[in-house]
mmCIF file of C-alpha atoms in Angstrom:
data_model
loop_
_atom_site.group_PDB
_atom_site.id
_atom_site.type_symbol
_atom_site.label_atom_id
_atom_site.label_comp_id
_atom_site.label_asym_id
_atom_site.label_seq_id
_atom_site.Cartn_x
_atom_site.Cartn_y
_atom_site.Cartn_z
ATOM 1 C CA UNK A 755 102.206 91.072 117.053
ATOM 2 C CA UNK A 756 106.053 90.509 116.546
ATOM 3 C CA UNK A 757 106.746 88.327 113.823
ATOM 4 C CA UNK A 758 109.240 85.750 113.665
ATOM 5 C CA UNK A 759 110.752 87.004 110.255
ATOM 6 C CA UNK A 760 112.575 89.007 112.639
ATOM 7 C CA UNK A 761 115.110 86.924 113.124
ATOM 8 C CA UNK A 762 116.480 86.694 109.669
ATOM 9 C CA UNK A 763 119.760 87.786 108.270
ATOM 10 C CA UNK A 764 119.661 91.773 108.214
ATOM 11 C CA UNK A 765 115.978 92.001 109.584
ATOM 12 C CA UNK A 766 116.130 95.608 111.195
ATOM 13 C CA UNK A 767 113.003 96.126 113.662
ATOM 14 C CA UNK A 768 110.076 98.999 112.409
ATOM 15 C CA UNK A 769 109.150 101.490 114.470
ATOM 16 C CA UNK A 770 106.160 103.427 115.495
ATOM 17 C CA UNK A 771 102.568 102.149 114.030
ATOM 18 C CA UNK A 772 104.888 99.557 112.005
ATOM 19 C CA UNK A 773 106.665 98.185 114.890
ATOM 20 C CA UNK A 774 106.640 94.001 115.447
ATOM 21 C CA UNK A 775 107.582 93.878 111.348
ATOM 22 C CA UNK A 776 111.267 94.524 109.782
ATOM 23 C CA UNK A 777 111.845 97.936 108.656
ATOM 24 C CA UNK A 778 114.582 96.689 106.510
ATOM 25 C CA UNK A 779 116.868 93.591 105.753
ATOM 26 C CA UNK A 780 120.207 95.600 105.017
ATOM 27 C CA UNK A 781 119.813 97.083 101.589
ATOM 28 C CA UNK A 782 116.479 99.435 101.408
ATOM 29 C CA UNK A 783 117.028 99.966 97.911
ATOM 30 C CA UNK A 784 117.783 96.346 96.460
ATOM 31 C CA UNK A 785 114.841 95.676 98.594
ATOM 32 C CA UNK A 786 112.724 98.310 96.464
ATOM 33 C CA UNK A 787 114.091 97.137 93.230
ATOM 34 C CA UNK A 788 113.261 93.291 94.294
ATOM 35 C CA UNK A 789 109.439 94.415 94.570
ATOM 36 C CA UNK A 790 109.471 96.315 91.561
ATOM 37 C CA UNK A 791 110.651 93.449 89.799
ATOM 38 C CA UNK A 792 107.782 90.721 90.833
ATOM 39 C CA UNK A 793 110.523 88.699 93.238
ATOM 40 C CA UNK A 794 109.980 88.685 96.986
ATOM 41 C CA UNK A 795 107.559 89.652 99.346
ATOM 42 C CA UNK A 796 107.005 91.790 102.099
ATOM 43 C CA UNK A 797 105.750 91.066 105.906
ATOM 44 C CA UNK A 798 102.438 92.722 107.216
ATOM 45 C CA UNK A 799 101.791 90.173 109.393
ATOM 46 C CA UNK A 800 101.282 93.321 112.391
ATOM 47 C CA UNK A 801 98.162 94.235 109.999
ATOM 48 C CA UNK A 802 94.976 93.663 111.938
ATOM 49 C CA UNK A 803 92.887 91.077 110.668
ATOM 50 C CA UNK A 804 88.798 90.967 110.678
ATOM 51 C CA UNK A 805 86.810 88.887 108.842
ATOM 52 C CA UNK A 806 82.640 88.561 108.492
ATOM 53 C CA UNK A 807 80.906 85.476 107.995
ATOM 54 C CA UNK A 808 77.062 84.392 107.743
ATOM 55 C CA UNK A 809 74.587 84.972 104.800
ATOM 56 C CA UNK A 810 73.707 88.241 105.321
ATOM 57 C CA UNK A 811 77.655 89.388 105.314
ATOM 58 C CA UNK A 812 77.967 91.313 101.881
ATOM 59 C CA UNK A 813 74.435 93.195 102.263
ATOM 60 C CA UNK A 814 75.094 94.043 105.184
ATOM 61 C CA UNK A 815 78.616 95.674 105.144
ATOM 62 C CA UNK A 816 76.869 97.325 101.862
ATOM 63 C CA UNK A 817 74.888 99.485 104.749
ATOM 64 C CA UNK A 818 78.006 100.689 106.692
ATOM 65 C CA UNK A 819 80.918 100.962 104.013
ATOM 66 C CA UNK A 820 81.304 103.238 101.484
ATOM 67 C CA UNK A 821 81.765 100.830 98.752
ATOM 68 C CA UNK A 822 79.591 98.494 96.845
ATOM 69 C CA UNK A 823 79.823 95.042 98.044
ATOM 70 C CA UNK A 824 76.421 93.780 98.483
ATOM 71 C CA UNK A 825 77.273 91.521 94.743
ATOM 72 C CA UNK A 826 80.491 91.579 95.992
ATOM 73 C CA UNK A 827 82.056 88.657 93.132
ATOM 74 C CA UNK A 828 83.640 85.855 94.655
ATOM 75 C CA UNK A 829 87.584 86.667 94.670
ATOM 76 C CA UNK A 830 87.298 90.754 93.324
ATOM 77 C CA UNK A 831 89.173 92.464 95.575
ATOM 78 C CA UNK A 832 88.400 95.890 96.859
ATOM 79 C CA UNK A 833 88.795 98.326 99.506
ATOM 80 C CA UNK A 834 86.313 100.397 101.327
ATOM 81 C CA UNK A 835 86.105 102.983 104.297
ATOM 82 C CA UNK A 836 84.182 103.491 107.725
ATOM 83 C CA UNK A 837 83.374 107.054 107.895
ATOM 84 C CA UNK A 838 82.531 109.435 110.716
ATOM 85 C CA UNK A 839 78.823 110.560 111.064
ATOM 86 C CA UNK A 840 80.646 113.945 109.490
ATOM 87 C CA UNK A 841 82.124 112.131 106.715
ATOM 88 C CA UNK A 842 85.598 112.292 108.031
ATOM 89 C CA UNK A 843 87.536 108.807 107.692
ATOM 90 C CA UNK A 844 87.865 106.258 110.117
ATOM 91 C CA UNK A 845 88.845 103.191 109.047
ATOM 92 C CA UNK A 846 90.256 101.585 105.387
ATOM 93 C CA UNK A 847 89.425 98.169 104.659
ATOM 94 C CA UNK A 848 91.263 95.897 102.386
ATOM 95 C CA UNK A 849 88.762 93.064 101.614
ATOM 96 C CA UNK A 850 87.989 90.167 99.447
ATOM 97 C CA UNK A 851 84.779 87.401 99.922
ATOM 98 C CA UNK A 852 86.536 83.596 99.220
ATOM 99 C CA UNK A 853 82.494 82.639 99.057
ATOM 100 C CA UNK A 854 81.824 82.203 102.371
ATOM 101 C CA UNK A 855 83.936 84.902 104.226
ATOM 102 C CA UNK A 856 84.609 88.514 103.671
ATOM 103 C CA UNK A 857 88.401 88.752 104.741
ATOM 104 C CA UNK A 858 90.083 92.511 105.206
ATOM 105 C CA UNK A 859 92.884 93.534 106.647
ATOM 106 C CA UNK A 860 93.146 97.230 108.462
ATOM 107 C CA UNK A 861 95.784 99.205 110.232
ATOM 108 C CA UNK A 862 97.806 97.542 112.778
ATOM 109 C CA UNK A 863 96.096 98.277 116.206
ATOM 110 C CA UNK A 864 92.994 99.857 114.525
ATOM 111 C CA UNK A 865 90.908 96.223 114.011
ATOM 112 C CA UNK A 866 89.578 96.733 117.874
ATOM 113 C CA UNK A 867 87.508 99.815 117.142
ATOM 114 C CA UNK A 868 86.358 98.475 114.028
ATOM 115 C CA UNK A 869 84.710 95.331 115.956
ATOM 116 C CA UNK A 870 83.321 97.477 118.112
ATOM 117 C CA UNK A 871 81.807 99.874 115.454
ATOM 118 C CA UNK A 872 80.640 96.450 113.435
ATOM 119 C CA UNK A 873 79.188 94.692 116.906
ATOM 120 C CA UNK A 874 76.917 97.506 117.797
ATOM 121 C CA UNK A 875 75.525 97.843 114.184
ATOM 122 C CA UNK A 876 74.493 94.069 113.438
ATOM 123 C CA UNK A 877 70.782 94.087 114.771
ATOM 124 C CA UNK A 878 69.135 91.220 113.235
ATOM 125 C CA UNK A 879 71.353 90.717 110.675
ATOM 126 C CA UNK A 880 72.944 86.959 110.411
ATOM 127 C CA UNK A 881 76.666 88.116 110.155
ATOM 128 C CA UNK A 882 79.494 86.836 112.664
ATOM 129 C CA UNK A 883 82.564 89.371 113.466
ATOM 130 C CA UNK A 884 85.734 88.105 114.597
ATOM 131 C CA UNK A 885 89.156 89.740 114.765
ATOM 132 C CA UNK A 886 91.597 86.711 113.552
ATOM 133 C CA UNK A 887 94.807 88.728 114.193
ATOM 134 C CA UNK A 888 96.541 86.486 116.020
ATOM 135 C CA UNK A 889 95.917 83.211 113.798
ATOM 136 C CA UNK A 890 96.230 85.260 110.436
ATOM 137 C CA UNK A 891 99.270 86.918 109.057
ATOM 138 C CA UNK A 892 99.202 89.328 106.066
ATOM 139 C CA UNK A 893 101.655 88.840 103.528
ATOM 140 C CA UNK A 894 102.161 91.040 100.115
ATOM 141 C CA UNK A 895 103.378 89.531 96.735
ATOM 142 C CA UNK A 896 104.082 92.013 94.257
ATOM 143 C CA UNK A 897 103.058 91.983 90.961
ATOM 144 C CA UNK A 898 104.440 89.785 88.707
ATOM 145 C CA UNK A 899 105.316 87.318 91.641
ATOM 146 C CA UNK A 900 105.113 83.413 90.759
ATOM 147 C CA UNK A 901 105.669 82.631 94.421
ATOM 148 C CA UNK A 902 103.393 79.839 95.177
ATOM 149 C CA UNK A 903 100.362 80.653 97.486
ATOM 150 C CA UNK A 904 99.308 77.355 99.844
ATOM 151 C CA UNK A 905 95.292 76.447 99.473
ATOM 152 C CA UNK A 906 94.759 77.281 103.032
ATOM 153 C CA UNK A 907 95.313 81.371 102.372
ATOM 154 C CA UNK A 908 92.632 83.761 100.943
ATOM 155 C CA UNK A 909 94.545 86.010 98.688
ATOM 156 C CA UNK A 910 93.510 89.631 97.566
ATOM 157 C CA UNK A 911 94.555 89.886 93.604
ATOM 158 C CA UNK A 912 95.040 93.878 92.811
ATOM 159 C CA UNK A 913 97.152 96.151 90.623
ATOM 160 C CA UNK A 914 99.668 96.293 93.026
ATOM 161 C CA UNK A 915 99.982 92.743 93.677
ATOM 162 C CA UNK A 916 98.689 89.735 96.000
ATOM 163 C CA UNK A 917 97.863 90.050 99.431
ATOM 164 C CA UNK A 918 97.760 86.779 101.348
ATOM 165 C CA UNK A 919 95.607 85.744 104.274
ATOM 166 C CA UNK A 920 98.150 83.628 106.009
ATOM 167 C CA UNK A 921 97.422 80.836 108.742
ATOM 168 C CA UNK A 922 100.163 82.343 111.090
ATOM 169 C CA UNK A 923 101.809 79.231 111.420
ATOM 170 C CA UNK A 924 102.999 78.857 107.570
ATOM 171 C CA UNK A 925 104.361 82.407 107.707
ATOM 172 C CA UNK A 926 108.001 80.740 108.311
ATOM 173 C CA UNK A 927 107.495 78.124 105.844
ATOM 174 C CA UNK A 928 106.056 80.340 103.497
ATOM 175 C CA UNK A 929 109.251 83.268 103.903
ATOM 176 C CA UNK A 930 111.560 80.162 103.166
ATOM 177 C CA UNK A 931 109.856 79.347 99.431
ATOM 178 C CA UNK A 932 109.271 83.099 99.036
ATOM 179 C CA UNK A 933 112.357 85.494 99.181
ATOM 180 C CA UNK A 934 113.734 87.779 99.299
ATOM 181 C CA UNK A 935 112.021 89.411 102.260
ATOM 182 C CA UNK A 936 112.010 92.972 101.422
ATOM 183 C CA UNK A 937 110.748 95.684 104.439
ATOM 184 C CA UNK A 938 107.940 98.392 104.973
ATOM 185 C CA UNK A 939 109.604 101.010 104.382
ATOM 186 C CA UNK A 940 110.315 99.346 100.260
ATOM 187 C CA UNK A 941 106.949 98.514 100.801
ATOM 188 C CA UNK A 942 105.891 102.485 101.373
ATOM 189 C CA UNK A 943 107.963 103.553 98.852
ATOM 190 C CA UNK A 944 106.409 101.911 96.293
ATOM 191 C CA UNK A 945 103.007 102.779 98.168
ATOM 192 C CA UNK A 946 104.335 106.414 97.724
ATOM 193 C CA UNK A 947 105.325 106.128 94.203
ATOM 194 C CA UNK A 948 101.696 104.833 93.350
ATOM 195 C CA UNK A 949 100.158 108.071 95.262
ATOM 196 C CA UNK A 950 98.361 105.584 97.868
ATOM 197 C CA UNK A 951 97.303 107.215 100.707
ATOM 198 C CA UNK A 952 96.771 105.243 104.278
ATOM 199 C CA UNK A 953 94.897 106.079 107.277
ATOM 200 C CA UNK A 954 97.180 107.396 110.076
ATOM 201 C CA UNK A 955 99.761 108.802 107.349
ATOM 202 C CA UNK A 956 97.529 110.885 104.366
ATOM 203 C CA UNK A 957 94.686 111.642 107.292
ATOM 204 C CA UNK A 958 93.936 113.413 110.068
ATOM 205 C CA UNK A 959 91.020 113.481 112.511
ATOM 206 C CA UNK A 960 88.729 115.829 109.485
ATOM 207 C CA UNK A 961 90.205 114.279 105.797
ATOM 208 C CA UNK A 962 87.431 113.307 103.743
ATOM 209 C CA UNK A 963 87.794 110.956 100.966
ATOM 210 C CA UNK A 964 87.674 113.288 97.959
ATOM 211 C CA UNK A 965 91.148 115.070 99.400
ATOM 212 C CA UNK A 966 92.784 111.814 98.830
ATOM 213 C CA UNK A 967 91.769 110.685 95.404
ATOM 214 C CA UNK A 968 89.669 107.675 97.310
ATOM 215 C CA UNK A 969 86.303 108.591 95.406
ATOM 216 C CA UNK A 970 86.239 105.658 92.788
ATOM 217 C CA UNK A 971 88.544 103.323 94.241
ATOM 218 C CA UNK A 972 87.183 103.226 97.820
ATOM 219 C CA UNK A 973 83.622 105.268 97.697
ATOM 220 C CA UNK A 974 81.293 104.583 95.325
ATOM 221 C CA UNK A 975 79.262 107.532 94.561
ATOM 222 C CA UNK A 976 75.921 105.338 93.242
ATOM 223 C CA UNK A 977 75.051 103.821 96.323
ATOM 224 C CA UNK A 978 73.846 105.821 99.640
ATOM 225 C CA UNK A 979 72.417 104.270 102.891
ATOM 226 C CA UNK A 980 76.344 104.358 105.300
ATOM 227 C CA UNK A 981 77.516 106.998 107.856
ATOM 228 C CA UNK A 982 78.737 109.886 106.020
ATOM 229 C CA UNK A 983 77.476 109.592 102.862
ATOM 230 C CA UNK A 984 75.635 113.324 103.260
ATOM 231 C CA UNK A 985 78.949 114.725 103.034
ATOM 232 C CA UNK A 986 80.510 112.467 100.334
ATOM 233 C CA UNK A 987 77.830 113.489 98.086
ATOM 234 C CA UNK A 988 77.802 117.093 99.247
ATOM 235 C CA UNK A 989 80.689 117.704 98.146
ATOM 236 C CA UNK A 990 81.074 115.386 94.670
ATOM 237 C CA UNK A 991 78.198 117.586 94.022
ATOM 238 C CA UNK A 992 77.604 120.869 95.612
ATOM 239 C CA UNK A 993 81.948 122.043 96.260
ATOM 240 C CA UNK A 994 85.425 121.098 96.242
ATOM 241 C CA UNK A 995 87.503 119.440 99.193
ATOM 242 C CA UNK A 996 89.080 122.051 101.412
ATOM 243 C CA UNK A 997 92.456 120.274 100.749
ATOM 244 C CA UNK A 998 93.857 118.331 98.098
ATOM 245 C CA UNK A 999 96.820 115.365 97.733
ATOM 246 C CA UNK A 1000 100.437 115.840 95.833
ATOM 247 C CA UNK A 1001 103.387 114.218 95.268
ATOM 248 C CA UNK A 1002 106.355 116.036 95.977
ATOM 249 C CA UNK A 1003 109.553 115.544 94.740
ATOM 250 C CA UNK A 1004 112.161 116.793 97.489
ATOM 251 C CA UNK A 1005 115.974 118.187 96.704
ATOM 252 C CA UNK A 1006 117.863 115.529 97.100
ATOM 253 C CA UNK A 1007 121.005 117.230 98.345
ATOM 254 C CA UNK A 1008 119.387 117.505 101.534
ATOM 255 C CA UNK A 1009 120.393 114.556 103.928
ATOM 256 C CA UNK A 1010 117.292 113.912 105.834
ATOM 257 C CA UNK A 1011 113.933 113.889 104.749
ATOM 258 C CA UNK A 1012 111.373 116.327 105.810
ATOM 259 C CA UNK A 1013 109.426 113.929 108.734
ATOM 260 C CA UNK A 1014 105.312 113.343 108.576
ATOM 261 C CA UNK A 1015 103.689 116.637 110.076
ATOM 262 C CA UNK A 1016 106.529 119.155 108.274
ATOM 263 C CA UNK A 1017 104.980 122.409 107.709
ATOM 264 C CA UNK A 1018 104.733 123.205 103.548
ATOM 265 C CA UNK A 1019 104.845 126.348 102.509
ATOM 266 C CA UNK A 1020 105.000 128.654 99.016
ATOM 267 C CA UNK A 1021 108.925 129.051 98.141
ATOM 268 C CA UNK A 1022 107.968 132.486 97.276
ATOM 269 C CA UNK A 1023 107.223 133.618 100.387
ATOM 270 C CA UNK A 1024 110.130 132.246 102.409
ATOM 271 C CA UNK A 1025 110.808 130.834 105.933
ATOM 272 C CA UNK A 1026 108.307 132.915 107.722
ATOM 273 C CA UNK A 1027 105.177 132.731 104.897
ATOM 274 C CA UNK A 1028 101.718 131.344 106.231
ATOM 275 C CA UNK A 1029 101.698 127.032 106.370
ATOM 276 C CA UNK A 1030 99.758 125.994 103.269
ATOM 277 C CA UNK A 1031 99.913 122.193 104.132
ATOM 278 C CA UNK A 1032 101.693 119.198 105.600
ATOM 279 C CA UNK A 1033 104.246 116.238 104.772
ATOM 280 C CA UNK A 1034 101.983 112.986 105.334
ATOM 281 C CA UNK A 1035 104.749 110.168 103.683
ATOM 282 C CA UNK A 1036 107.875 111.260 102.950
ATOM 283 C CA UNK A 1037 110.458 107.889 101.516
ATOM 284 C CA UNK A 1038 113.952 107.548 99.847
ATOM 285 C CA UNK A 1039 112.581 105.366 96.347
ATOM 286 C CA UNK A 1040 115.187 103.328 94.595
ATOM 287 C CA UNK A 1041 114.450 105.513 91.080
ATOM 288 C CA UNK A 1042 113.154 108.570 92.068
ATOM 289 C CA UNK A 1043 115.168 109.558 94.547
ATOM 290 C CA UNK A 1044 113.387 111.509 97.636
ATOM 291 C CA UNK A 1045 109.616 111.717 97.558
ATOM 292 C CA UNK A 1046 106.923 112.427 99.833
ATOM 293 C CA UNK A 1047 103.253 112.468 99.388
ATOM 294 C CA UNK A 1048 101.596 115.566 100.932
ATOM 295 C CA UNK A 1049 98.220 117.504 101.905
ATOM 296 C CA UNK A 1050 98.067 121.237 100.850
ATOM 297 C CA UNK A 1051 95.083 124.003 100.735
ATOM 298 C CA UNK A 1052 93.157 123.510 97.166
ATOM 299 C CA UNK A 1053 93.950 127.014 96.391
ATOM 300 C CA UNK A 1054 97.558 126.083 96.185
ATOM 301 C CA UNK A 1055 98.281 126.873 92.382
ATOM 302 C CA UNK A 1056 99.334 123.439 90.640
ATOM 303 C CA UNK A 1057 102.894 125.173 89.405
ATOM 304 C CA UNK A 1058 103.677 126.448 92.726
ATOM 305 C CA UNK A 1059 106.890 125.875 94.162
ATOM 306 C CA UNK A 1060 107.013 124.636 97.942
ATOM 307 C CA UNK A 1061 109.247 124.250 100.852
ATOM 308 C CA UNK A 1062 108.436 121.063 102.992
ATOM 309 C CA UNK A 1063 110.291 123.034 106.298
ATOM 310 C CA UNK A 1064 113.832 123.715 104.544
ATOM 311 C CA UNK A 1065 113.772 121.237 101.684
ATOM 312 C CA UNK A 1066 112.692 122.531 98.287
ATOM 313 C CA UNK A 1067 109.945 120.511 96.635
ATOM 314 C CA UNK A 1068 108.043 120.565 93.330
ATOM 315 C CA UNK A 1069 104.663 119.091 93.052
ATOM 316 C CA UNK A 1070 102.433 117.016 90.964
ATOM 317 C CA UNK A 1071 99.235 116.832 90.578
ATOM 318 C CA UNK A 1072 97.037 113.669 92.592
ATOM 319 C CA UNK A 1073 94.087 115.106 93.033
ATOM 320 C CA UNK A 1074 93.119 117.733 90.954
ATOM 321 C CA UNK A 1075 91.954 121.389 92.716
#
């Protein structure tokens, strides 16, 4: 989906996963500093959209998520995953019930499979799946915002902010009252900042949700009965994940950032020492100069220093070895 807010002053085109949403509007960090602030908003309108209706909705998304949402309040937002019959994550949903529809938006392309997964798991159950993508734009409000939110949108309340459940054809009208658009990327580095991983970016085809500090926020670990949850509770009880989530913070005399996939290593053992890990996010923020959130091996000592390829990093602590 390409959105219109494209055409306004500055708008610089995403790419990759991203792409059909502004990357930028001219100033990345006045952008950043905008969000941080409560002003502004930023466009996810290429989000996919799916939403659930029917009275069996909440108990039956309790059976096949990994959170509890079968007393699911009216308005609480939360987020949840689909995970592999191995455990391994497939899909993050970001959902809220308005009463008589569970609303969630998921990674841009990704709502397809999703359907799919949710169509050939209803059985008797009285629940209606439809992907609303291209009536329904995302928008996010950060926190603090007073922007006004029209009675026609669901809205997601978190920590982080408002998300909106825009009728597509108020996004215009509703980036006019709004401003100051502000891009993904300020978007990711405050998503960065706040050690939040996403699906395509902090995983691969085998992370599990304890590597990514998700057990808690997305998995709740009293509730059984979805795919995967042999592993989940495996390991919260038997082990440790086999890998583990840090924030890095990167040298900043180096002029480009170390891209998603660079090869970490230990400092110590120079250039040619054994990979112990992988850049998954790596973002200029407007305070902190360059970050980068990361997955390394849980033996990885907490003080170790790292190279992310040729850029010197130190580390902190996200999820704990």
């Amino acid at each position: 989906m390409k959105s219109p807010l494209l055409s306004l002053p500055g708008a610089v085109p995403a790419e990759g996963v991203d792409e059909g949403v502004a990357a930028h509007y001219g100033d990345l960090f006045r952008e950043q500093r905008a969000l941080a602030d409560g002003t502004g908003f930023v466009d996810l309108s290429h989000r996919g959209v799916v939403t659930v209706t029917g009275d069996d909705r909440l108990s039956w998304l309790h059976l096949l998520l990994t959170q509890h949402v079968s007393d699911l309040p009216v308005g609480r937002a939360t987020e949840a995953l689909v995970l592999s019959a191995n455990g391994h994550i497939e899909h993050a949903l970001y959902l809220v019930d308005d009463g008589t529809t569970v609303w969630a938006h998921v990674e841009p392309g990704s709502q397809e499979a999703l359907i799919a997964y949710l169509e050939s798991m209803k059985f008797f159950y009285r629940v209606e799946v439809a992907d609303r993508t291209a009536d329904t734009a995302v928008v996010h409000l950060p926190a603090g915002s007073i922007a006004r939110v029209p009675g026609s949108a669901a809205v997601r309340e978190t920590p982080y902010g408002r998300d909106v459940f825009l009728p597509r054809e108020e996004l215009e009208a509703f980036a006019a009252e709004a401003g100051p658009a502000a891009g993904i990327l300020a978007h990711e580095a405050l998503r960065v900042e706040h050690h939040r991983p996403r699906v395509g970016f902090e995983t691969d085809h085998r992370t599990i949700p304890h590597e990514l500090g998700w057990i808690g926020t997305a998995v709740h670990l009293q509730k059984g009965c979805y795919r995967g949850q042999e592993t989940v509770a495996r390991v919260h009880n038997l082990g440790k994940p086999p890998r583990r989530l840090v924030f890095l913070h990167l040298d900043g005399s180096e002029v480009h950032l170390p891209p998603n996939g660079a090869e970490i290593r230990l400092a110590d053992d120079g250039p040619d020492g054994r990979k112990i890990g992988f850049v998954t996010t790596s973002v200029r923020h407007h305070e902190l100069g360059p970050v980068a959130l990361a997955l390394v091996k849980r033996s990885v000592p907490v003080d170790a220093r790292l190279m992310a390829e040729e850029t010197a990093a130190a580390q902190e602590t996200v999820v704990e070895p």
